[in-house]
XYZ file of C-alpha atoms in Angstrom:
611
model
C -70.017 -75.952 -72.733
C -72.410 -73.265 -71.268
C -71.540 -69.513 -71.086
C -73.041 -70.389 -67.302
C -70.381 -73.072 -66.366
C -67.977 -72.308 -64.003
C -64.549 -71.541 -65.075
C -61.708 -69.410 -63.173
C -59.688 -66.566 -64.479
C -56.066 -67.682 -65.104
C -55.062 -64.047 -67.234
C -56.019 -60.792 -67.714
C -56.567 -59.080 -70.729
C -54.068 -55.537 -69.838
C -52.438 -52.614 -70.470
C -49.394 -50.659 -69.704
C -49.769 -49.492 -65.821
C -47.898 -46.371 -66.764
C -48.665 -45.295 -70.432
C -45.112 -45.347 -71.486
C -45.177 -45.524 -75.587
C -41.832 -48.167 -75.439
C -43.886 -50.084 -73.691
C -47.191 -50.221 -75.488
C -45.768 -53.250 -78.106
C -45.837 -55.384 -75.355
C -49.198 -55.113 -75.229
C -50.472 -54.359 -78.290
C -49.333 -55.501 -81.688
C -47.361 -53.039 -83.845
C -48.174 -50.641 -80.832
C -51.627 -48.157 -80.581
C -53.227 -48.040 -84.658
C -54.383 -44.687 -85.687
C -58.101 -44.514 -83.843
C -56.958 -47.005 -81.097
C -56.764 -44.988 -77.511
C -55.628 -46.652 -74.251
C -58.162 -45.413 -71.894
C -57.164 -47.779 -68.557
C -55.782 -50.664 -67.122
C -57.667 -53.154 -69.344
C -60.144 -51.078 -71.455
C -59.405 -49.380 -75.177
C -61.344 -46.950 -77.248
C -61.590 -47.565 -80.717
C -63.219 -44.830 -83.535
C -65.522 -46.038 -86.007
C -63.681 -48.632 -88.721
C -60.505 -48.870 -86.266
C -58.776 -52.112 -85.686
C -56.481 -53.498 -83.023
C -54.631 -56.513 -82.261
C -54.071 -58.201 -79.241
C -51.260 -60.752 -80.653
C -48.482 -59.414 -78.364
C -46.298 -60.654 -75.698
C -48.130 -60.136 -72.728
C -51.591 -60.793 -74.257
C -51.749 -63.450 -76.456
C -53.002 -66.331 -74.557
C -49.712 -68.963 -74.564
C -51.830 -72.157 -75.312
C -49.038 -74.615 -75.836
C -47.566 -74.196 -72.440
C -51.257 -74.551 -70.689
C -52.031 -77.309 -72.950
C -48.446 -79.065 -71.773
C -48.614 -78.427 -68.683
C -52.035 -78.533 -67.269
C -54.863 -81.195 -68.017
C -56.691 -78.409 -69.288
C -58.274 -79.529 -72.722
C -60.341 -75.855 -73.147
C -59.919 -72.251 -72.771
C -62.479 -69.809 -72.687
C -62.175 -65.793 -73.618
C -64.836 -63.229 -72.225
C -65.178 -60.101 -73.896
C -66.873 -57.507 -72.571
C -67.377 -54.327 -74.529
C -70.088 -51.651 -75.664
C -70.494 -50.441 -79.447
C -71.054 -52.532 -82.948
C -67.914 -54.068 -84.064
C -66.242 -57.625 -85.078
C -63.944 -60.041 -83.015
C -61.470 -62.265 -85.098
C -59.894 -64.662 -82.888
C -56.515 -66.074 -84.568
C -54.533 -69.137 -83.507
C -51.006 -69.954 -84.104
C -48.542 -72.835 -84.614
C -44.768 -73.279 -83.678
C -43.681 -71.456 -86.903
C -46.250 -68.618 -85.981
C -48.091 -68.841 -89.210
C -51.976 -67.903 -87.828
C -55.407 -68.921 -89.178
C -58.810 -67.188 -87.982
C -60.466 -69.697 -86.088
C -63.478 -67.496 -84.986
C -65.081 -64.478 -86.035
C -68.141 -63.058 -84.100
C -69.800 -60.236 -83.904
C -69.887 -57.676 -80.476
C -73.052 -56.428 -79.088
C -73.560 -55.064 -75.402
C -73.876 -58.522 -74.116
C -70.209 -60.434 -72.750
C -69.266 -62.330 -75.829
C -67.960 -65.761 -74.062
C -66.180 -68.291 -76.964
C -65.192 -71.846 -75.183
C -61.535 -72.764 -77.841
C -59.720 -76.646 -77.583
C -57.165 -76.416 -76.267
C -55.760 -79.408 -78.624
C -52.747 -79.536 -81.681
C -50.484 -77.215 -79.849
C -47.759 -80.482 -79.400
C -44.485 -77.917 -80.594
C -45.966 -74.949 -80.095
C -48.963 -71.683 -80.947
C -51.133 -69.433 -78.825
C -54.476 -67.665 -79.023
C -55.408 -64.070 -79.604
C -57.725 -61.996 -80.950
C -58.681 -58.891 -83.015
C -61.090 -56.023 -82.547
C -62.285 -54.078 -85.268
C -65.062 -51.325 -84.627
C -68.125 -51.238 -87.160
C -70.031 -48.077 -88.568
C -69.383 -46.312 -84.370
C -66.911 -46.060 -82.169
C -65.936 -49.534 -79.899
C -65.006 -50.002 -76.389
C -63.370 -52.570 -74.840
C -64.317 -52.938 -70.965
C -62.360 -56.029 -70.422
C -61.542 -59.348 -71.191
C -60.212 -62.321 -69.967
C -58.778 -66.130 -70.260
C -60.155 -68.740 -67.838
C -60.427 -72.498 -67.549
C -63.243 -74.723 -66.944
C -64.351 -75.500 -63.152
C -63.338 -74.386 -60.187
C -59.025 -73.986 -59.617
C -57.484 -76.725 -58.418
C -55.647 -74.847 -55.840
C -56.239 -71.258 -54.593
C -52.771 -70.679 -53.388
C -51.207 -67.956 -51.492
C -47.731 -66.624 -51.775
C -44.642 -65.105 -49.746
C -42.957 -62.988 -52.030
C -38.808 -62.194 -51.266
C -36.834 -59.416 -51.681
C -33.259 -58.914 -51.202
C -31.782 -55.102 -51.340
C -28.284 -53.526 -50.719
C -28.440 -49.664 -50.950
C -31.382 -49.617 -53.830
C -34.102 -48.199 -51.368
C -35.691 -45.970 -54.174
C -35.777 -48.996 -56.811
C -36.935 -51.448 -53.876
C -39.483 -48.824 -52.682
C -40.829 -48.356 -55.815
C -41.115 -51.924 -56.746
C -43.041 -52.290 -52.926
C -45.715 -49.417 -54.441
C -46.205 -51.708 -57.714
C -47.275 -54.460 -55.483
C -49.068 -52.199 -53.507
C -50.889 -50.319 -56.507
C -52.602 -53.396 -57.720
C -55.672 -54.643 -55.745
C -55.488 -57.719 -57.259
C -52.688 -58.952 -55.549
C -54.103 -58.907 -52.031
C -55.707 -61.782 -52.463
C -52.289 -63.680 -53.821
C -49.891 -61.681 -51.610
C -50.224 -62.914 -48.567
C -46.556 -61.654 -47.089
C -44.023 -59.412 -48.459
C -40.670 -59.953 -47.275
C -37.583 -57.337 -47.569
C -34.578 -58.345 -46.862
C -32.210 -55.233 -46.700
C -28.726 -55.617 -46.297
C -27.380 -52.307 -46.841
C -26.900 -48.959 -44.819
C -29.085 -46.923 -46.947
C -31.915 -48.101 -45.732
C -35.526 -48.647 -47.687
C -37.781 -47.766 -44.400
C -35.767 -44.450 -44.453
C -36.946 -43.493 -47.652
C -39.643 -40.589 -48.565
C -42.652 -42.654 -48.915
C -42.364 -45.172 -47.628
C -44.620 -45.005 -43.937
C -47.468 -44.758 -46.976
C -46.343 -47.894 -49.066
C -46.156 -49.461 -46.030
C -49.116 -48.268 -44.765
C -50.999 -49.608 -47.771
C -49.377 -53.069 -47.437
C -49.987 -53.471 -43.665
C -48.882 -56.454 -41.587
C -48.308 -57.983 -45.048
C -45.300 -56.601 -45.230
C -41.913 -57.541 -43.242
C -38.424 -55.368 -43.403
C -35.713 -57.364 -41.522
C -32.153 -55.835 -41.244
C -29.263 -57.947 -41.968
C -25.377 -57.804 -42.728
C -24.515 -58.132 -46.625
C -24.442 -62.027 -47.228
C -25.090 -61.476 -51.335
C -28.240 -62.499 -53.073
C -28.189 -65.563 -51.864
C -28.250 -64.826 -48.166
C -30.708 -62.519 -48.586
C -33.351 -64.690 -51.124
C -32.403 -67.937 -48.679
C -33.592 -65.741 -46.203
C -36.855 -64.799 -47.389
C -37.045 -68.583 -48.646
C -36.413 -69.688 -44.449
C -38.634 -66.867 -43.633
C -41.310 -68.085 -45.839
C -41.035 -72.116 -44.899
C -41.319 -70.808 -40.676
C -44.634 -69.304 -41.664
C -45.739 -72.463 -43.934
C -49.190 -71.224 -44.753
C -47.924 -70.224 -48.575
C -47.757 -72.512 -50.785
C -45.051 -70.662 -52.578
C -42.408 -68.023 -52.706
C -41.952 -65.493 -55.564
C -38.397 -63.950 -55.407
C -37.863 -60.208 -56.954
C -34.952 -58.373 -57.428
C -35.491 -55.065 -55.520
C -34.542 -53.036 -58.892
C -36.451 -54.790 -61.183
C -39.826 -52.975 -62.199
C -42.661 -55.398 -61.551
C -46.026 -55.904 -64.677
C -48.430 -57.228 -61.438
C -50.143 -59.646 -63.946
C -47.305 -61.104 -64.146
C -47.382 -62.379 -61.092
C -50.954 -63.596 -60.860
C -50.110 -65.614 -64.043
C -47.713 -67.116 -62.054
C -49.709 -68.604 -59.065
C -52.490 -69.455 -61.450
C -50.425 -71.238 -63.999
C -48.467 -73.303 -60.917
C -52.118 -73.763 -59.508
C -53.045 -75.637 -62.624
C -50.048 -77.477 -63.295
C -49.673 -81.552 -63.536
C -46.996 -81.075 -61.401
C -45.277 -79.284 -59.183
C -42.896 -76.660 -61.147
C -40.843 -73.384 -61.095
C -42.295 -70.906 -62.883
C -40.014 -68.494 -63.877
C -40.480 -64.730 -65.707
C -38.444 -63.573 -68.573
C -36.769 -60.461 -68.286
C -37.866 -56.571 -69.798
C -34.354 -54.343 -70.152
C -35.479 -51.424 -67.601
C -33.808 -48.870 -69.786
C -35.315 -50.040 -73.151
C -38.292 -51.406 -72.000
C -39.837 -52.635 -75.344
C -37.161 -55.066 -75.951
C -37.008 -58.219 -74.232
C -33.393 -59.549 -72.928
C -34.090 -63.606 -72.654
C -36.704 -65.902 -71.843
C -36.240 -70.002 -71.412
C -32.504 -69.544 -70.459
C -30.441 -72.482 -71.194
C -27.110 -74.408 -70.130
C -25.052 -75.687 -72.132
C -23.778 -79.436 -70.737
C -20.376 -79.457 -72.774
C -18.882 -76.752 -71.983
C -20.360 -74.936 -68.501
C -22.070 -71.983 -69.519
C -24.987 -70.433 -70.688
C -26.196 -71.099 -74.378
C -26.050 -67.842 -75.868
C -26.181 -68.270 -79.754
C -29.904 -69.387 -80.163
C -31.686 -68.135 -82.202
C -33.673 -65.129 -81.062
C -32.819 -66.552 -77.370
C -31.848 -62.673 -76.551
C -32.786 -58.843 -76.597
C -35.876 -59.198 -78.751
C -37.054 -55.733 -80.090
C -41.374 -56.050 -79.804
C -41.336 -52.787 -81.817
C -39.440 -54.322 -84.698
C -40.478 -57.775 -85.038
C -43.682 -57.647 -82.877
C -44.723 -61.449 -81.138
C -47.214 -62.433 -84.207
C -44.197 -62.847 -86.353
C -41.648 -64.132 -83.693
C -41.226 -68.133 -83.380
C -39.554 -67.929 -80.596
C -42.567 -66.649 -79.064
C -44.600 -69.114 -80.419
C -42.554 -72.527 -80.121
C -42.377 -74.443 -76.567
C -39.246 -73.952 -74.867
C -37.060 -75.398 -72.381
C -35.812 -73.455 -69.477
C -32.984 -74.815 -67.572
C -33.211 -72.072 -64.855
C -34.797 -68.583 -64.544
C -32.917 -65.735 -62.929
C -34.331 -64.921 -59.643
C -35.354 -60.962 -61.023
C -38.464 -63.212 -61.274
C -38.976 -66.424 -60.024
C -41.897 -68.806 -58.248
C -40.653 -71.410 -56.408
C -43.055 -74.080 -54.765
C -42.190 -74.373 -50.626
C -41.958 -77.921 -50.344
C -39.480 -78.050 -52.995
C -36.593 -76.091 -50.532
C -38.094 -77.984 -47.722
C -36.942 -81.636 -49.356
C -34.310 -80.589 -51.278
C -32.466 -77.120 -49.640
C -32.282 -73.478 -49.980
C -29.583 -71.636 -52.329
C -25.819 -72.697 -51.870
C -24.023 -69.561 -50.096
C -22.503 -68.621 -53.121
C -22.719 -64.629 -52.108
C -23.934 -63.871 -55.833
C -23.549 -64.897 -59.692
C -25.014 -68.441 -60.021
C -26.989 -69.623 -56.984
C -30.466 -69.238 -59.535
C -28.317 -71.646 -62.031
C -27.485 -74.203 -59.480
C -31.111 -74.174 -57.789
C -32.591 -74.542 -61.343
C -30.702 -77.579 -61.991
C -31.114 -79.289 -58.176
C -34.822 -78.574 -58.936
C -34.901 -80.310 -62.180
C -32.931 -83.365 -60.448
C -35.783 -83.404 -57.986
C -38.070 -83.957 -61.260
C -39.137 -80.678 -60.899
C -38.538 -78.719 -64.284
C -38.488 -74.607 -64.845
C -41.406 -73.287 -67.124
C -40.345 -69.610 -68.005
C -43.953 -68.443 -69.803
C -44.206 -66.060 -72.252
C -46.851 -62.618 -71.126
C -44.717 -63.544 -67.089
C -41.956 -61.205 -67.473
C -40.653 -58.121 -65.406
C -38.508 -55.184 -66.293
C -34.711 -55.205 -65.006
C -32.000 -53.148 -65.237
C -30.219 -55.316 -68.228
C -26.374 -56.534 -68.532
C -25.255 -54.419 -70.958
C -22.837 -51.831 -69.857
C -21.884 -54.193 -67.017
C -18.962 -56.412 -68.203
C -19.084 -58.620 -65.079
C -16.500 -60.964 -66.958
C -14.032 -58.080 -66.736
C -14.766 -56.887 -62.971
C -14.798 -57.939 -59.617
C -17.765 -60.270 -60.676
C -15.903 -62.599 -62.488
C -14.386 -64.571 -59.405
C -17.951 -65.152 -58.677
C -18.750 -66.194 -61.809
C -16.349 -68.412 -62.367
C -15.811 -69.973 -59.025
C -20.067 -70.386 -59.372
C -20.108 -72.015 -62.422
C -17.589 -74.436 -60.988
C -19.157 -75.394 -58.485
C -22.480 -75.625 -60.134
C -20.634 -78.092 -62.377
C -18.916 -80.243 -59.533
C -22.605 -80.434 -58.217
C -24.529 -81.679 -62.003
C -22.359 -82.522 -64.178
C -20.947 -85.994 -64.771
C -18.624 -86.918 -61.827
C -15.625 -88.141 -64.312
C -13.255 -85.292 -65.214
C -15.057 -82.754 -67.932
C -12.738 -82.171 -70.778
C -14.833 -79.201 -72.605
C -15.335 -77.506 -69.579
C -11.643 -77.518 -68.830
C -10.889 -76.401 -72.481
C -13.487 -73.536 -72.366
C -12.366 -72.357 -68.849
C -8.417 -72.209 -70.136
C -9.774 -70.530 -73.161
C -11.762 -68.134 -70.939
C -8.222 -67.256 -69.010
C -6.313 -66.699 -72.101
C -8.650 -64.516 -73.700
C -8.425 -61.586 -71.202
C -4.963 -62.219 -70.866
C -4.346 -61.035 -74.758
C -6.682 -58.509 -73.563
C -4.606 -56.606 -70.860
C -6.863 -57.822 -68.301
C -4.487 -59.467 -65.782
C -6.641 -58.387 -62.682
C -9.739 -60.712 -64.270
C -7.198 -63.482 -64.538
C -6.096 -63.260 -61.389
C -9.606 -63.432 -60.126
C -10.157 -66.534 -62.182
C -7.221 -68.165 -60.620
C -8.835 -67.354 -57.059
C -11.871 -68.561 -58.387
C -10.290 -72.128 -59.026
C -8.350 -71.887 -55.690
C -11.192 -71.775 -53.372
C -13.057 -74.208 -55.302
C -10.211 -76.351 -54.757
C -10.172 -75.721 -50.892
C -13.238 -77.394 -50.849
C -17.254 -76.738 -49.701
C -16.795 -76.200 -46.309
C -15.424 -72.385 -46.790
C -18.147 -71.498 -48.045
C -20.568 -70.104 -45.774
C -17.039 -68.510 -44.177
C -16.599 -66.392 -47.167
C -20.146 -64.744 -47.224
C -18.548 -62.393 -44.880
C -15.194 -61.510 -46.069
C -14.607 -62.686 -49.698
C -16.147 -59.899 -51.357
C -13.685 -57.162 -49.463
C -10.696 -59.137 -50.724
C -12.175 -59.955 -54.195
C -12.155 -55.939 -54.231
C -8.220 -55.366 -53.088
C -6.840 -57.897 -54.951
C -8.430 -56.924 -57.957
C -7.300 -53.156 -57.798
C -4.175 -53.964 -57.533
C -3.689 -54.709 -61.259
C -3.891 -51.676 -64.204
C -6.958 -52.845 -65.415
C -8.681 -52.724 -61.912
C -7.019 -49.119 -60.968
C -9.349 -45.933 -61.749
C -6.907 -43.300 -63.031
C -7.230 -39.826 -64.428
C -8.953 -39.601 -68.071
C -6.283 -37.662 -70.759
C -8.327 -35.531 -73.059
C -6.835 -35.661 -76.324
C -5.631 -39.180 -76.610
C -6.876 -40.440 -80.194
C -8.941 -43.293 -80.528
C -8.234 -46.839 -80.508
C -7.395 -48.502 -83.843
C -9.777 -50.526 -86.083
C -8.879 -54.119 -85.770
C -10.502 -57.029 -87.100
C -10.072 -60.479 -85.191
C -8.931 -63.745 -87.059
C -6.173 -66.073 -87.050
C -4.127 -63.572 -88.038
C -4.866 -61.087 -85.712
C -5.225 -63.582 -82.679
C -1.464 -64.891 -83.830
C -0.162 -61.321 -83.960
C -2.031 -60.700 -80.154
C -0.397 -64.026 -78.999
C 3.324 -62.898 -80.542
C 2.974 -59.555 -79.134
C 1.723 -60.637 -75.620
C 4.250 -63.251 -74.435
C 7.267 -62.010 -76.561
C 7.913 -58.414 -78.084
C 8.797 -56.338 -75.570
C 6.980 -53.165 -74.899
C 7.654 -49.783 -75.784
C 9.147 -47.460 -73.635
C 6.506 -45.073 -74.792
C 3.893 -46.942 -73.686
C 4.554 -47.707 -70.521
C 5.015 -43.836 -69.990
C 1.808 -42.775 -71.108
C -1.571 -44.471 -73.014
C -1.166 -44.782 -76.576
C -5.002 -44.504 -77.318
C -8.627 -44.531 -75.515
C -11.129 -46.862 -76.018
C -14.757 -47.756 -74.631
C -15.266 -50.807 -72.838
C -17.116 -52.483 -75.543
C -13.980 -52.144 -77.804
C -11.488 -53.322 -75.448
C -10.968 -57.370 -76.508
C -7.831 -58.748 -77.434
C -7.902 -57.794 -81.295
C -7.016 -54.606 -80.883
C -4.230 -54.755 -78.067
C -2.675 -57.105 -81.060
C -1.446 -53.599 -81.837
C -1.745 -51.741 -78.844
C 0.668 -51.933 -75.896
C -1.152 -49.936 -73.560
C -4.670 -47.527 -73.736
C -7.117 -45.710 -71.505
C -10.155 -48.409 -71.293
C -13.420 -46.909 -70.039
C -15.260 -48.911 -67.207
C -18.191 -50.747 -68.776
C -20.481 -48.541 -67.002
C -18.337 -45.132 -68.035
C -17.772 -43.624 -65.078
C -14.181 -44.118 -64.605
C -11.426 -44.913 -66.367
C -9.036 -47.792 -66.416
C -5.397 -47.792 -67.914
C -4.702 -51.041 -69.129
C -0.545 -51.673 -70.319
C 0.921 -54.927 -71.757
C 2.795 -57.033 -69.325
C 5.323 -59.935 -70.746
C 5.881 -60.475 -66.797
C 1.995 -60.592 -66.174
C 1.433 -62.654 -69.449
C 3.616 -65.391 -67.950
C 3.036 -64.975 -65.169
C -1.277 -65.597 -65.586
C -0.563 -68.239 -68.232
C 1.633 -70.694 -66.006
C -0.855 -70.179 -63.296
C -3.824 -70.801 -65.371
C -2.303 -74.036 -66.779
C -1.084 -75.532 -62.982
C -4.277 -74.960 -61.661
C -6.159 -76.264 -64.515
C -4.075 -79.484 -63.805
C -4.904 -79.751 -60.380
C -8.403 -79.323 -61.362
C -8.224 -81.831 -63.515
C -6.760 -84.458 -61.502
C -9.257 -83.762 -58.022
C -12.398 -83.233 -60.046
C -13.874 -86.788 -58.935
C -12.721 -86.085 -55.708
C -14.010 -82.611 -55.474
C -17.425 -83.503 -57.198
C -18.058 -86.045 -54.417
C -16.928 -83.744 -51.647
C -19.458 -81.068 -52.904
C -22.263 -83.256 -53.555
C -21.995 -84.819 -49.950
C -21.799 -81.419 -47.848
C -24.663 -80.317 -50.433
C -27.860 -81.126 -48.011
C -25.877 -79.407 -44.974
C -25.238 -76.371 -46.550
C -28.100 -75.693 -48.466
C -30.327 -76.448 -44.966
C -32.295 -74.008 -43.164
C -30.889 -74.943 -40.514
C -27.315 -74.158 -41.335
C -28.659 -70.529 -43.321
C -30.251 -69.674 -39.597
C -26.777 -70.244 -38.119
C -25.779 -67.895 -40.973
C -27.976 -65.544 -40.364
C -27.639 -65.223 -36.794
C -23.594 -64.892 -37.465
C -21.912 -68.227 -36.845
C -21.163 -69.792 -40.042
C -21.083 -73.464 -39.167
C -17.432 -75.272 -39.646
């Protein structure tokens, strides 16, 4: 193939948009060498004898997906740069052991190398090397493209949903704004603010929106969770049906604007129409990498979260070159909507989220789009950076009704229709562990959780409205949901290993030794969150447990009454569960197409929930 044939740009070559050194493994491998300077967006400085490496995440060229995925059987990569030096480029397998495939040397001309994209069945990507000769070496720029012209030039509505983040939303508005590349994707920006701290009142933001122009839209409406506000960018998007998709952001989540052009070219290119889904950066240690390709575990309900390497990978410690992970083809079963494209005609054939408020409605659409034959491709270099889980807890707060009651329902709605014994077993299990725990409040949120999936679908879009506030009171009404005073002094929690013996002693302690008269007068230790599991109340009756995010301060005290209480609640609604599960599952799956209908989210939005 020519250097003259035409082939369209499907990734950049970048760099970090803001310089920050945490950042800089993402791009680079092992980070900036001695004699390597960033000098812009795309273009690096190298001394004389200096090498670099662009095997990292969000540069190395992910051949196995494009080979899957595409009918693309060649990639090209154009290299533009000024000086003498060398280009090594190295390709990969699924183990990611690498070979040099090409080595050439760099002149003033565009150095333009055509590479098969052929033997990448499990796995391996492309990259290259630059090494600078007897001067110094520039890179100008360089890309990936694929032969001929695309076979879509697509446009997308991207969808934003905010409750009182107007800085992080208005700063994520100015990344999309900053990069003139997008203009040309971006055809509509829509916000989606719920809250009463409003983004349009921010400092700024007549500029950002300025800048965007009549591509972007704010619309006002009540708090209806994530997924009122994401269906509603989704119904806004399908009314203007002149994209051919919608990209859903969260509004705190820090944007890499490549990221999103990968996107739309790699669903351009595809076989098939797909979701194409971005992994997600931790915002406050933004080297590290919390998941990519989530999965779901069938048996049981739940995420998989003990594969290998599936979680917080640290690009500074064991940079992409040497990751598998990285390397190997994965499967996604969903993609959390921080990042996620989502083709148009997809929600107009098969529905918008279920009004599930929050926790869950990106699970559920995930799996109704793979149903439809439409699978979730979560690609490594498409990622952005997002304010991560840890120091959240959601099991142990006001969350976990929505998680549970979410997972539930995402279950009544995929899995088998006959009655799901490890899901049962791991949803008791999940009950009794915060009860050994102290945590009656979470309990008693689970329990309300399997009520109102027991009342049935049609509540639904009823409880967008009024759920949350009740979620809320109930919950404080327990010790572990009640902010208190901290006690300066207190010692610390005890050392306790878990085990059988230890989980025997919790269960002994919880549901028959009585507790102390001292410690229901006063805490007998303080703990962080992190430390606050059932293993140590196996010798604790009662303690000062900081909130996960350690701003307040919970007191959490032993309970026989509560114990017995959660426990004989757990196990009758378990059994009810059990016995209406076929039923449920078919009630669910019929009112599935109403409720997940534009038409019914418009009578949502306009404030009269259909019965």
């Amino acid at each position: 193939m020519t250097a003259a044939a035409v082939h369209h740009r499907v990734a950049r070559v970048v760099l970090p948009v803001d310089g920050r050194e945490a950042t800089v493994p993402l791009y680079l491998d092992g980070g900036a060498p001695a004699g390597v300077v960033i000098t812009g967006r795309r273009s690096v400085d190298l001394r004389a004898g200096a090498t670099v490496s662009f095997g990292s995440y969000f540069n190395a060229f992910p051949a196995a997906y494009w080979q899957r995925d595409t009918g693309a059987r060649t990639v090209r990569l154009t290299v533009r740069a000024a000086g003498g030096g060398t280009l090594r480029v190295w390709r990969s397998d699924a183990a990611a052991r690498a070979t040099t495939v090409r080595t050439e040397g760099l002149g003033s001309e565009p150095l333009v190398l055509d590479l098969p994209l052929s033997g990448f069945d499990d796995g391996g990507a492309y990259w290259f090397d630059l090494t600078a000769g007897g001067g110094a070496l520039r890179l100008d720029e360089a890309d990936w493209s694929l032969p001929g012209d695309p076979p879509r030039r697509s446009t997308v509505s991207v969808g934003m949903t905010t409750f009182n983040r107007p800085v992080e939303c208005l700063s994520q508005l100015r990344q999309l704004a900053d990069d003139g590349e997008l203009e040309r994707v971006v055809r509509r920006i829509f916000v989606i603010d719920q809250g009463d701290d409003l983004v349009a009142d921010q400092p700024g933001f007549a500029e950002v929106a300025a800048r965007l122009g009549d591509r972007l839209h704010v619309l006002r409406q009540r708090n209806i969770g994530g997924s009122g506000g994401f269906s509603r960018a989704m119904s806004e998007a399908l009314a203007e049906d002149e994209d051919a998709y919608v990209v859903l952001l969260d509004d705190d989540a820090v944007s890499e604007p490549e990221s999103l052009l990968r996107a739309v070219a790699y669903a351009d290119n595809a076989r098939g129409p797909l979701l194409v889904g971005g992994g997600m950066l931790h915002l406050d240690d933004p080297g590290v990498l919390y998941t990519q390709s989530e999965q779901w575990d069938k048996r049981i309900g739940w995420v998989c979260l003990d594969r290998d390497d599936a979680y917080d990978h640290d690009f500074a410690r064991a940079p992409f070159r040497d990751a598998p992970a990285f390397h190997q083809l994965q499967r996604s079963d969903f993609n959390g909507w921080w990042m996620c494209l989502i083709p148009l005609p997809l929600l107009r054939d098969h529905g918008l989220s279920w009004p599930l408020f929050i926790k869950g409605d990106d699970v559920e659409f995930g799996r109704r789009a793979a149903a439809a034959g439409v699978p979730t491709v979560s690609v490594p270099g498409i990622a952005v950076w997002h304010l991560g889980w840890r120091g959240k807890a959601p099991t142990r707060s006001w969350e976990a009704y929505y998680l549970h009651r979410n997972r539930l329902i995402g279950e009544l709605l995929h899995a088998a229709p006959r009655r799901p014994l490890g899901i049962m077993v791991h949803s008791l299990l999940g009950d009794l562990k915060p009860l050994l725990g102290l945590q009656y409040g979470a309990v008693r949120l689970r329990a309300l959780a399997i009520s109102d999936v027991l009342a049935g679908p049609d509540v639904l879009p009823g409880y967008l409205d009024s759920r949350l506030s009740e979620v809320r009171a109930l919950r404080a009404r327990f010790p572990d949901g009640a902010v208190v005073e901290p006690q300066p002094g207190l010692p610390p929690a005890p050392e306790v290993s878990g085990g059988a013996v230890a989980l025997l002693r919790a269960v002994v302690r919880q549901f028959l030794l009585p507790v102390s008269v001292a410690a229901r007068r006063a805490p007998q230790a303080q703990m962080s969150a992190e430390r606050a599991g059932w293993p140590v109340f196996s010798v604790l009756d009662s303690a000062l447990v900081q909130t996960a995010d350690g701003e307040a301060v919970n007191w959490f005290r032993r309970s026989r009454r509560a114990s017995w209480r959660g426990l004989a609640r757990s196990l009758r609604l378990h059994a009810v569960l059990w016995l209406r599960w076929p039923a449920l599952a078919r009630a669910f799956r019929s009112a599935a197409r109403v409720l997940t209908s534009d038409e019914s989210w418009r009578d949502v939005f306009a404030g009269r929930p259909r019965p």
